[in-house]
Amino acid sequence: MFPKGDDFFEKRTKRGSETLPEADQDCGILPIFAGGKSHFASYIMPTLTVSEILRQPKVGDIVTVKGWVRTFRSNRFIALNDGSCQGNLQAVVDFEAFPEELLKRVTTGASLAITGELVASQGAGQTVEISVQKLEVLGDCPTESYPLQPKRHSLEFLREIAHLRMRTNTFGAVMRVRHAAAFAVHQFFNDQGFFYLNTPIITASDAEGAGELFRVTTLPADGAPKKEDGTTDFSEDFFEKPTNLTVSGQLEGELGAMALGKIYTFGPTFRAENSNTTRHLSEFWMIEPEMAFFDLNDNMELAEAFCKHIIRYVLTHCQEDLAFLDQRLEQEEKSKPQDQRSGQGLLEKLQFVLDNPFVRCTYTEAIDILKDSKPNKKGQFKYPIEEWGADLQSEHERFLVEKHFKSPVILFDYPAKIKAFYMRLNEDGKTVRAMDVLFPGIGEIVGGSQREERHDVLVEKMQAVGIEPELLGWYLDTRKFGTCVHSGFGLGFERMVQFVTGMGNIRDVIPFPRTPGNAEF
C-alpha cells in the first residue's frame, strides 16, 4: 500500500538518523561535514515534483528537483518547471559558487537537476524557493535554435511545432485538464455501475451509415486483385472483406449492454471528412455509454449528470490551470469585435452549466422558436430556418442556449430523415427518439437516442437507407433474442475538453491533431 498525502511526502524526504553505508552515497544521500567528521543527514534527496513542493512546502528540507528552465534572470534566479503544474519553482543560485561555464548552459529549455534547501522566499509570487547547493545540466538547449523563447507565441505558430508546444503554459494547462477530464469519465461510469468495454478499432461496419471511412487494407495500391466484374477482390485481403477504421463503437457497445446491462466505451474514432473547421478532427476520442432498460428520458438524465460530473471534477481539481486559461481567454476576447465576444468568462461559463438544469425542448418547439427569432427574420443566420425538417447548425444551437433559454438545452424527437437508422421511431412515424445536448459557445456536445428495439422496424429502416440487413445479422440478433428498450449516447471527448478549457480550436486540445493534409508525428 502506498502512503498518501503528508505521510507520502515525509517518507520521500526524510529518513532516520541511522548511519548509512558508503554505497548509499550514490543513492542521493547528502553528506554533511561537522567537526571534521563526515556524517549522513537524516534527509534523503528524492526527486520531488514541482507540484509536490509547492503544494506542501516544508522549509528546511533538502530536496532534489528536476525540470526544464523557463527563465534564468540576473545569473541568479532560475524558474524551473517540470510539467506537473502551472507554477514554476524558483531556484536561487549563488553565481560565485558555480563555474561560469556551467551557468552559461542554464538556458531556456535546458533540463536541470537541482539539489538544495527549501527556504522561505524573499520575493513575491511564491512561498518557498530552493537555495541551490548542487546544479547539474542534464540536457543543453541552444538558445539560437530553440523556437520556444520566453515570450507570447501564437497558437498558429505552436501548431507548426506541435512536438514542442506541450512545454508552453497554455498547452501544459490544456493537457493536464484533458487528463483530469479523462479520469472523471472513468470515475463517473465506475461509480454508476457501468462496465468499460473495448470495442474494435478495425471493423467491417459503418455505424453511422455515412460512408466517410478510412479503409484498412494490405492490398497493393497498384494492381489490386479484381473480380470478373472489375471490382476489387477483397478475398485476398488480410481480413478477406472490406474493412475500415471505426467511426463509432456504438453498435458493438449495444451488444455489451444487452449482456452486461450498462457499458461504456472510451476510444479513438475516425472520420474521413474533408472538414477544415475549428470543430472537426479526422481522429478523435469518443465516449459512448449504452444502457439496457433505459428509455429516452433516462438517457437525457444520465447525459446531464455525466456532463456536470466532468465539469465539477475539473473545477475542483484543476483550479490553477483553469485560472490561467480563464485569464488567457479574457485577453483573447478583448482582441475580438464586441459583437463576437462570448460575454462569459471560462470559469463563469463552467459554473453556468453546473448551476442550471438542462432545459428539455422538442425539435418541433425549437424550429418554431428559431423561425420567429430576430436573427432569422433579419437574415442574420448563415443558414436560415424556413421549414420543419431543417438540420440545425451550430449557430441555431447556440442561439437556443445563449439567447433564448439562457441555459444548457437538450433537444429531442428529431425528424427521422435527418437521423441514423438505429434510432427508435416514434408513434407519429416521422420523428425518432433522438436527443442532442447543447452547450454555450460550442453547440452540440452530446448526441444520442433510444435505440430501435423492434426487429421488423429496424430491418425496414436499414433497407430504407441502403444497408443490407444480412451484413449486420449479428446486430439484428439482439432484437431477436431477448430484445428490450435500450438507449445510449456519444460524447466527443475533444469537444468537452475544448469547452472546459475555453480553447477556440479543437486542434489545440489533442496532442497531435489529425486533419485533412496533416498527419505529422
Coordinates of C-alpha atoms in Angstrom, one line a residue:
M1 CA 0.0 0.0 0.0
F2 CA 1.5 3.3 -1.0
P3 CA 1.5 6.1 1.7
K4 CA -0.6 9.1 0.9
G5 CA -0.7 12.8 1.5
D6 CA 1.6 14.2 4.2
D7 CA 2.9 10.7 5.1
F8 CA 4.0 10.1 1.5
F9 CA 5.8 13.4 1.4
E10 CA 7.5 12.7 4.7
K11 CA 8.7 9.2 3.6
R12 CA 10.1 10.7 0.3
T13 CA 12.0 13.4 2.1
K14 CA 13.2 12.0 5.4
R15 CA 15.0 9.0 6.8
G16 CA 16.0 8.2 10.3
S17 CA 19.4 9.2 11.8
E18 CA 20.9 5.7 11.2
T19 CA 24.4 5.5 9.8
L20 CA 24.2 4.7 6.1
P21 CA 26.7 2.5 4.2
E22 CA 29.1 4.1 1.8
A23 CA 27.3 2.5 -1.2
D24 CA 24.3 4.8 -0.4
Q25 CA 26.4 7.9 -1.3
D26 CA 25.3 7.3 -4.9
C27 CA 21.7 6.9 -3.9
G28 CA 21.0 10.6 -3.2
I29 CA 22.1 10.8 0.5
L30 CA 23.6 14.2 1.4
P31 CA 26.8 14.1 3.4
I32 CA 27.2 16.8 6.0
F33 CA 30.6 17.6 7.4
A34 CA 30.6 18.7 11.0
G35 CA 33.5 18.8 13.4
G36 CA 35.9 17.4 10.8
K37 CA 33.8 14.2 10.5
S38 CA 31.6 13.1 7.7
H39 CA 28.0 12.2 8.7
F40 CA 25.0 11.5 6.7
A41 CA 22.0 13.7 7.0
S42 CA 18.6 12.4 8.1
Y43 CA 17.2 13.6 4.8
I44 CA 17.1 11.7 1.5
M45 CA 17.3 13.8 -1.6
P46 CA 14.4 12.4 -3.6
T47 CA 13.3 13.8 -6.9
L48 CA 10.2 15.6 -6.0
T49 CA 7.9 17.2 -8.5
V50 CA 7.4 21.0 -8.5
S51 CA 3.7 20.4 -7.8
E52 CA 4.5 18.4 -4.6
I53 CA 6.9 21.0 -3.4
L54 CA 4.6 23.9 -4.0
R55 CA 1.6 22.0 -2.6
Q56 CA 3.3 21.0 0.7
P57 CA 6.3 23.4 1.1
K58 CA 8.5 22.4 4.1
V59 CA 11.1 25.0 4.9
G60 CA 14.4 23.4 5.8
D61 CA 14.0 20.2 3.8
I62 CA 16.8 19.2 1.4
V63 CA 15.3 18.2 -1.9
T64 CA 16.2 17.3 -5.4
V65 CA 14.0 18.5 -8.3
K66 CA 14.4 18.0 -12.0
G67 CA 12.8 20.0 -14.8
W68 CA 13.2 22.5 -17.6
V69 CA 14.3 26.1 -17.4
R70 CA 11.7 28.7 -18.2
T71 CA 13.8 31.7 -17.4
F72 CA 17.2 32.5 -15.9
R73 CA 17.4 36.1 -14.6
S74 CA 20.4 38.0 -13.4
N75 CA 22.6 34.9 -13.4
R76 CA 20.9 34.1 -10.2
F77 CA 17.1 33.2 -10.4
I78 CA 16.1 30.0 -12.2
A79 CA 12.4 29.4 -12.9
L80 CA 12.1 25.7 -13.1
N81 CA 9.1 23.8 -14.4
D82 CA 8.6 20.0 -14.7
G83 CA 5.1 19.9 -16.3
S84 CA 3.5 18.7 -13.0
C85 CA 1.7 22.1 -12.5
Q86 CA 1.3 25.5 -13.9
G87 CA 3.6 27.1 -11.4
N88 CA 7.4 27.4 -11.5
L89 CA 9.8 26.7 -8.7
Q90 CA 12.3 29.4 -8.2
A91 CA 15.9 28.2 -7.6
V92 CA 18.4 30.8 -6.3
V93 CA 21.9 30.4 -7.4
D94 CA 25.0 31.9 -5.7
F95 CA 26.7 32.5 -9.0
E96 CA 30.1 32.9 -7.3
A97 CA 29.9 29.3 -6.1
F98 CA 29.4 27.8 -9.5
P99 CA 31.7 27.8 -12.6
E100 CA 30.8 30.4 -15.2
E101 CA 30.8 27.8 -17.9
L102 CA 28.2 25.8 -16.1
L103 CA 25.9 28.8 -15.6
K104 CA 26.2 29.7 -19.3
R105 CA 24.5 26.4 -20.1
V106 CA 21.4 27.3 -18.0
T107 CA 19.3 28.5 -20.9
T108 CA 15.6 28.5 -21.6
G109 CA 14.6 24.9 -22.3
A110 CA 17.6 23.2 -20.8
S111 CA 16.9 20.3 -18.4
L112 CA 18.4 20.5 -14.9
A113 CA 18.8 18.6 -11.7
I114 CA 18.9 20.9 -8.7
T115 CA 19.6 20.0 -5.1
G116 CA 19.2 22.4 -2.3
E117 CA 17.4 23.6 0.8
L118 CA 13.8 24.8 0.8
V119 CA 13.8 28.3 2.2
A120 CA 11.1 31.0 2.7
S121 CA 11.0 33.1 -0.4
Q122 CA 12.0 36.7 -0.2
G123 CA 10.2 37.6 -3.4
A124 CA 6.6 37.8 -4.4
G125 CA 4.8 35.0 -6.2
Q126 CA 6.0 32.0 -4.2
T127 CA 6.1 30.9 -0.6
V128 CA 9.3 28.9 -0.9
E129 CA 12.4 28.7 -3.2
I130 CA 15.4 26.5 -3.4
S131 CA 18.8 27.7 -2.2
V132 CA 20.9 25.8 -4.7
Q133 CA 23.6 23.6 -3.4
K134 CA 24.1 21.4 -6.4
L135 CA 23.3 22.1 -10.0
E136 CA 23.6 19.7 -12.9
V137 CA 22.7 20.4 -16.6
L138 CA 21.1 17.2 -17.8
G139 CA 20.4 18.4 -21.3
D140 CA 21.6 21.5 -23.1
C141 CA 19.2 23.7 -25.2
P142 CA 20.9 26.1 -27.6
T143 CA 19.2 29.4 -27.5
E144 CA 19.8 30.3 -31.1
S145 CA 17.8 27.4 -32.4
Y146 CA 15.2 26.7 -29.7
P147 CA 11.8 28.0 -31.0
L148 CA 10.1 28.5 -27.6
Q149 CA 11.6 31.6 -26.1
P150 CA 10.1 33.3 -23.0
K151 CA 7.5 35.4 -25.0
R152 CA 3.9 35.0 -26.2
H153 CA 3.6 32.7 -29.2
S154 CA 0.5 32.5 -31.4
L155 CA -1.5 29.3 -31.5
E156 CA -1.0 29.1 -35.2
F157 CA 2.8 29.1 -34.7
L158 CA 2.6 26.5 -32.0
R159 CA 0.6 24.1 -34.2
E160 CA 3.5 24.1 -36.6
I161 CA 5.7 22.8 -33.8
A162 CA 3.2 20.5 -32.1
H163 CA 6.1 18.3 -30.9
L164 CA 7.2 21.1 -28.6
R165 CA 4.0 23.0 -27.8
M166 CA 3.2 21.0 -24.7
R167 CA 6.1 22.7 -23.0
T168 CA 4.2 26.0 -23.0
N169 CA 2.0 27.3 -20.2
T170 CA -1.1 27.1 -22.4
F171 CA -0.7 23.6 -23.7
G172 CA 0.6 22.3 -20.4
A173 CA -2.6 23.5 -18.8
V174 CA -4.8 22.0 -21.6
M175 CA -3.1 18.6 -21.3
R176 CA -3.4 18.5 -17.5
V177 CA -7.1 19.4 -17.8
R178 CA -7.5 16.8 -20.5
H179 CA -6.1 14.2 -18.2
A180 CA -8.4 15.2 -15.3
A181 CA -11.4 15.1 -17.6
A182 CA -10.5 11.6 -18.8
F183 CA -10.1 10.4 -15.2
A184 CA -13.5 11.9 -14.4
V185 CA -15.1 9.9 -17.3
H186 CA -13.9 6.6 -15.9
Q187 CA -14.8 7.6 -12.3
F188 CA -18.3 8.6 -13.2
F189 CA -19.2 5.4 -15.0
N190 CA -17.5 3.2 -12.5
D191 CA -19.4 4.8 -9.7
Q192 CA -22.6 4.3 -11.6
G193 CA -22.1 0.6 -12.1
F194 CA -21.0 0.6 -15.7
F195 CA -18.5 -1.8 -17.3
Y196 CA -15.7 -0.4 -19.5
L197 CA -15.9 -2.2 -22.9
N198 CA -13.2 -2.1 -25.6
T199 CA -14.9 -2.1 -29.0
P200 CA -12.9 -2.8 -32.2
I201 CA -10.9 -0.1 -34.0
I202 CA -10.9 -2.1 -37.2
T203 CA -14.4 -3.0 -38.2
A204 CA -16.4 -4.1 -41.2
S205 CA -19.4 -2.0 -40.3
D206 CA -20.2 1.7 -40.7
A207 CA -22.3 2.6 -37.6
E208 CA -23.3 6.0 -38.9
G209 CA -24.1 4.9 -42.5
A210 CA -22.3 8.0 -43.6
G211 CA -19.6 6.3 -45.8
E212 CA -16.9 8.7 -44.6
L213 CA -14.4 5.9 -43.9
F214 CA -10.7 5.3 -43.7
R215 CA -10.2 2.0 -45.5
V216 CA -7.9 -0.6 -43.9
T217 CA -6.2 -2.9 -46.4
T218 CA -3.0 -4.8 -47.1
L219 CA -3.7 -5.0 -50.9
P220 CA -1.2 -3.2 -53.1
A221 CA -2.2 0.4 -54.1
D222 CA -1.4 -0.5 -57.7
G223 CA -2.5 -3.8 -59.2
A224 CA -5.1 -4.8 -56.5
P225 CA -6.7 -8.2 -57.5
K226 CA -10.0 -7.8 -59.4
K227 CA -13.1 -9.9 -59.7
E228 CA -14.6 -10.8 -63.2
D229 CA -16.9 -7.7 -62.9
G230 CA -13.9 -5.4 -62.3
T231 CA -14.5 -4.8 -58.6
T232 CA -11.7 -5.3 -56.0
D233 CA -11.4 -8.9 -54.9
F234 CA -11.2 -8.5 -51.1
S235 CA -11.0 -12.2 -50.6
E236 CA -7.2 -11.8 -51.0
D237 CA -7.1 -9.0 -48.4
F238 CA -5.9 -9.6 -44.8
F239 CA -9.4 -9.8 -43.4
E240 CA -10.9 -11.2 -46.6
K241 CA -13.5 -8.5 -46.7
P242 CA -13.6 -4.6 -46.9
T243 CA -12.7 -3.1 -43.5
N244 CA -12.2 0.4 -42.2
L245 CA -11.3 2.3 -39.1
T246 CA -14.2 2.7 -36.8
V247 CA -16.5 5.8 -36.8
S248 CA -18.2 4.6 -33.6
G249 CA -18.2 1.8 -31.2
Q250 CA -21.9 2.1 -30.7
L251 CA -23.2 -1.0 -32.5
E252 CA -20.7 -3.2 -30.7
G253 CA -21.5 -1.3 -27.5
E254 CA -25.1 -2.3 -27.8
L255 CA -24.1 -5.9 -27.8
G256 CA -22.4 -5.4 -24.5
A257 CA -25.3 -3.6 -23.0
M258 CA -27.7 -6.4 -23.9
A259 CA -25.5 -8.8 -21.9
L260 CA -24.0 -6.7 -19.1
G261 CA -26.7 -4.1 -18.6
K262 CA -24.6 -0.9 -18.6
I263 CA -21.4 -0.4 -20.5
Y264 CA -19.3 2.5 -21.8
T265 CA -16.6 2.8 -24.4
F266 CA -13.8 5.4 -24.5
G267 CA -11.6 5.1 -27.5
P268 CA -10.4 6.6 -30.8
T269 CA -12.7 7.0 -33.7
F270 CA -12.1 8.2 -37.3
R271 CA -13.9 10.2 -39.9
A272 CA -12.7 10.8 -43.4
E273 CA -14.5 14.1 -43.7
N274 CA -12.7 16.8 -45.6
S275 CA -13.6 19.4 -43.0
N276 CA -11.1 22.1 -42.2
T277 CA -13.0 23.7 -39.3
T278 CA -12.3 24.6 -35.7
R279 CA -14.7 21.9 -34.6
H280 CA -13.7 18.8 -36.6
L281 CA -10.9 16.3 -36.4
S282 CA -10.2 13.2 -38.5
E283 CA -9.1 11.3 -35.4
F284 CA -10.8 11.9 -32.1
W285 CA -11.9 10.2 -28.9
M286 CA -15.4 9.2 -28.2
I287 CA -17.2 8.2 -25.0
E288 CA -20.2 6.0 -25.7
P289 CA -22.4 4.6 -22.9
E290 CA -25.1 2.0 -23.8
M291 CA -27.7 1.0 -21.3
A292 CA -30.3 -1.8 -21.3
F293 CA -33.8 -0.9 -20.0
F294 CA -33.1 2.9 -20.4
D295 CA -35.6 5.0 -22.3
L296 CA -35.1 8.4 -23.8
N297 CA -35.8 10.2 -20.5
D298 CA -33.3 8.0 -18.6
N299 CA -30.8 8.7 -21.4
M300 CA -31.2 12.5 -21.0
E301 CA -30.9 12.3 -17.2
L302 CA -27.7 10.3 -17.5
A303 CA -26.2 12.7 -20.1
E304 CA -26.9 15.7 -17.9
A305 CA -25.4 14.1 -14.8
F306 CA -22.3 12.9 -16.8
C307 CA -21.6 16.3 -18.3
K308 CA -21.9 18.0 -14.9
H309 CA -19.7 15.5 -13.3
I310 CA -16.8 16.1 -15.7
I311 CA -17.1 19.9 -15.3
R312 CA -17.4 19.6 -11.5
Y313 CA -14.3 17.4 -11.3
V314 CA -12.2 19.7 -13.4
L315 CA -13.3 22.8 -11.5
T316 CA -12.3 21.0 -8.2
H317 CA -9.0 19.5 -9.3
C318 CA -7.6 21.9 -11.9
Q319 CA -8.1 25.3 -10.3
E320 CA -4.7 26.7 -11.1
D321 CA -4.8 25.6 -14.7
L322 CA -8.4 26.9 -15.2
A323 CA -7.5 30.2 -13.6
F324 CA -4.7 30.6 -16.1
L325 CA -6.9 29.5 -19.1
D326 CA -9.6 31.9 -17.8
Q327 CA -7.2 34.8 -17.9
R328 CA -5.9 33.7 -21.3
L329 CA -9.4 33.6 -22.7
E330 CA -10.2 37.1 -21.3
Q331 CA -7.2 38.5 -23.1
E332 CA -8.2 36.8 -26.3
E333 CA -11.8 38.1 -26.1
K334 CA -10.5 41.7 -25.8
S335 CA -9.0 41.4 -29.2
K336 CA -12.3 40.5 -30.8
P337 CA -15.0 42.9 -32.0
Q338 CA -17.7 43.5 -29.4
D339 CA -20.4 41.5 -31.2
Q340 CA -18.2 38.4 -31.4
R341 CA -17.3 38.2 -27.7
S342 CA -18.9 35.5 -25.7
G343 CA -20.0 37.6 -22.7
Q344 CA -18.9 34.9 -20.2
G345 CA -15.5 34.1 -18.8
L346 CA -14.4 30.5 -18.8
L347 CA -15.0 29.9 -15.1
E348 CA -18.3 31.7 -15.3
K349 CA -19.4 29.5 -18.3
L350 CA -18.5 26.3 -16.5
Q351 CA -20.4 27.4 -13.4
F352 CA -23.3 28.4 -15.6
V353 CA -23.6 24.8 -16.8
L354 CA -23.4 23.4 -13.3
D355 CA -25.9 25.8 -11.8
N356 CA -28.7 25.4 -14.4
P357 CA -30.8 22.4 -15.1
F358 CA -30.7 21.4 -18.7
V359 CA -33.9 22.6 -20.5
R360 CA -35.8 19.9 -22.4
C361 CA -37.2 21.1 -25.7
T362 CA -38.6 19.2 -28.7
Y363 CA -37.1 19.7 -32.1
T364 CA -40.5 21.0 -33.3
E365 CA -40.6 23.6 -30.5
A366 CA -37.1 24.6 -31.3
I367 CA -37.9 25.1 -35.0
D368 CA -40.8 27.4 -34.1
I369 CA -38.6 29.4 -31.8
L370 CA -35.9 29.8 -34.4
K371 CA -38.3 30.7 -37.2
D372 CA -39.7 33.5 -35.1
S373 CA -36.3 34.7 -33.8
K374 CA -34.9 38.1 -34.8
P375 CA -31.7 36.7 -36.3
N376 CA -33.8 34.5 -38.6
K377 CA -36.2 37.3 -39.6
K378 CA -33.4 39.8 -40.2
G379 CA -31.4 37.3 -42.3
Q380 CA -28.5 37.1 -39.7
F381 CA -28.4 33.3 -39.7
K382 CA -26.0 31.9 -42.3
Y383 CA -28.4 29.1 -42.7
P384 CA -32.0 30.5 -42.5
I385 CA -34.7 28.3 -40.8
E386 CA -37.5 28.1 -43.3
E387 CA -39.4 24.8 -42.5
W388 CA -39.7 21.8 -40.2
G389 CA -37.1 19.2 -41.1
A390 CA -34.1 21.5 -41.3
D391 CA -30.8 20.1 -39.9
L392 CA -29.8 22.5 -37.2
Q393 CA -26.4 24.2 -37.4
S394 CA -24.1 25.4 -34.6
E395 CA -25.5 29.0 -34.9
H396 CA -29.0 27.8 -34.3
E397 CA -28.0 25.6 -31.3
R398 CA -26.0 28.5 -29.7
F399 CA -28.9 30.9 -30.2
L400 CA -31.2 28.5 -28.3
V401 CA -28.7 28.1 -25.4
E402 CA -27.2 31.6 -25.2
K403 CA -30.0 33.9 -26.2
H404 CA -33.4 32.2 -25.8
F405 CA -33.2 29.7 -22.9
K406 CA -30.0 31.1 -21.3
S407 CA -29.4 27.5 -20.1
P408 CA -27.9 24.3 -21.5
V409 CA -30.6 22.6 -23.7
I410 CA -31.4 19.0 -24.6
L411 CA -33.3 18.9 -27.9
F412 CA -35.2 15.7 -28.6
D413 CA -37.6 14.0 -31.0
Y414 CA -35.9 14.9 -34.3
P415 CA -37.1 14.2 -37.8
A416 CA -36.3 10.6 -38.7
K417 CA -35.0 11.7 -42.1
I418 CA -32.0 13.6 -40.6
K419 CA -31.1 11.0 -38.1
A420 CA -29.4 7.5 -38.2
F421 CA -31.3 4.2 -38.9
Y422 CA -30.8 2.8 -35.4
M423 CA -32.9 5.4 -33.6
R424 CA -36.3 4.4 -32.2
L425 CA -39.2 5.5 -34.4
N426 CA -41.9 7.5 -32.6
E427 CA -45.6 6.7 -32.9
D428 CA -46.1 9.6 -35.3
G429 CA -44.0 7.8 -37.9
K430 CA -41.9 10.9 -38.7
T431 CA -39.8 11.6 -35.7
V432 CA -37.3 9.5 -33.7
R433 CA -36.3 9.4 -30.0
A434 CA -33.1 11.2 -30.6
M435 CA -31.5 13.8 -28.3
D436 CA -28.7 16.3 -28.5
V437 CA -27.2 18.2 -25.6
L438 CA -26.3 21.8 -26.5
F439 CA -23.8 23.9 -24.6
P440 CA -22.9 27.6 -24.7
G441 CA -20.2 28.6 -27.0
I442 CA -20.0 25.2 -28.7
G443 CA -23.4 23.9 -29.6
E444 CA -23.9 20.2 -29.7
I445 CA -21.6 18.3 -27.3
V446 CA -23.6 15.1 -26.9
G447 CA -25.7 13.1 -29.4
G448 CA -27.8 10.1 -28.6
S449 CA -31.1 8.3 -28.7
Q450 CA -33.3 5.5 -27.6
R451 CA -32.4 2.6 -29.9
E452 CA -34.8 0.9 -32.1
E453 CA -35.5 -2.4 -30.3
R454 CA -38.2 -3.8 -32.7
H455 CA -36.6 -6.2 -35.2
D456 CA -39.0 -5.7 -38.1
V457 CA -39.0 -1.9 -37.8
L458 CA -35.2 -1.9 -37.6
V459 CA -34.9 -4.1 -40.7
E460 CA -37.2 -1.7 -42.7
K461 CA -35.1 1.3 -41.6
M462 CA -31.9 -0.4 -42.7
Q463 CA -33.3 -1.2 -46.1
A464 CA -34.6 2.3 -46.5
V465 CA -31.1 3.7 -46.2
G466 CA -29.5 1.1 -48.3
I467 CA -28.0 -1.1 -45.6
E468 CA -28.2 -4.8 -46.3
P469 CA -29.6 -6.5 -43.1
E470 CA -27.5 -9.6 -43.7
L471 CA -24.3 -7.6 -43.2
L472 CA -25.5 -6.7 -39.7
G473 CA -27.0 -10.0 -38.8
W474 CA -25.0 -10.0 -35.5
Y475 CA -26.6 -6.7 -34.6
L476 CA -30.1 -7.8 -35.5
D477 CA -29.7 -10.9 -33.3
T478 CA -30.0 -8.6 -30.2
R479 CA -33.5 -7.8 -31.4
K480 CA -34.4 -11.4 -32.0
F481 CA -33.1 -12.9 -28.7
G482 CA -34.4 -11.1 -25.6
T483 CA -34.8 -7.6 -27.1
C484 CA -35.6 -4.7 -24.7
V485 CA -35.8 -0.9 -24.6
H486 CA -32.3 0.4 -24.5
S487 CA -30.5 3.7 -25.1
G488 CA -27.1 5.4 -25.4
F489 CA -25.3 8.5 -26.5
G490 CA -21.9 9.7 -27.7
L491 CA -19.8 12.5 -26.3
G492 CA -16.8 13.7 -28.4
F493 CA -14.1 14.0 -25.8
E494 CA -12.2 16.8 -27.6
R495 CA -15.4 18.8 -27.7
M496 CA -15.7 18.5 -23.9
V497 CA -12.1 19.4 -23.4
Q498 CA -12.5 22.3 -25.8
F499 CA -15.4 23.5 -23.7
V500 CA -13.7 23.2 -20.3
T501 CA -10.5 24.8 -21.4
G502 CA -12.0 27.6 -23.5
M503 CA -9.8 26.9 -26.4
G504 CA -11.3 28.2 -29.7
N505 CA -9.9 25.4 -32.0
I506 CA -10.4 21.7 -31.4
R507 CA -6.9 21.1 -32.8
D508 CA -5.5 22.7 -29.7
V509 CA -7.0 20.2 -27.2
I510 CA -5.4 17.0 -28.6
P511 CA -1.7 16.4 -28.5
F512 CA -1.2 15.6 -32.2
P513 CA -4.2 16.6 -34.3
R514 CA -5.1 14.6 -37.4
T515 CA -6.9 16.8 -40.0
P516 CA -7.0 16.8 -43.8
G517 CA -3.5 17.1 -45.1
N518 CA -1.9 16.8 -41.6
A519 CA -0.6 13.5 -40.2
E520 CA 2.7 14.6 -38.6
F521 CA 4.4 12.6 -35.9

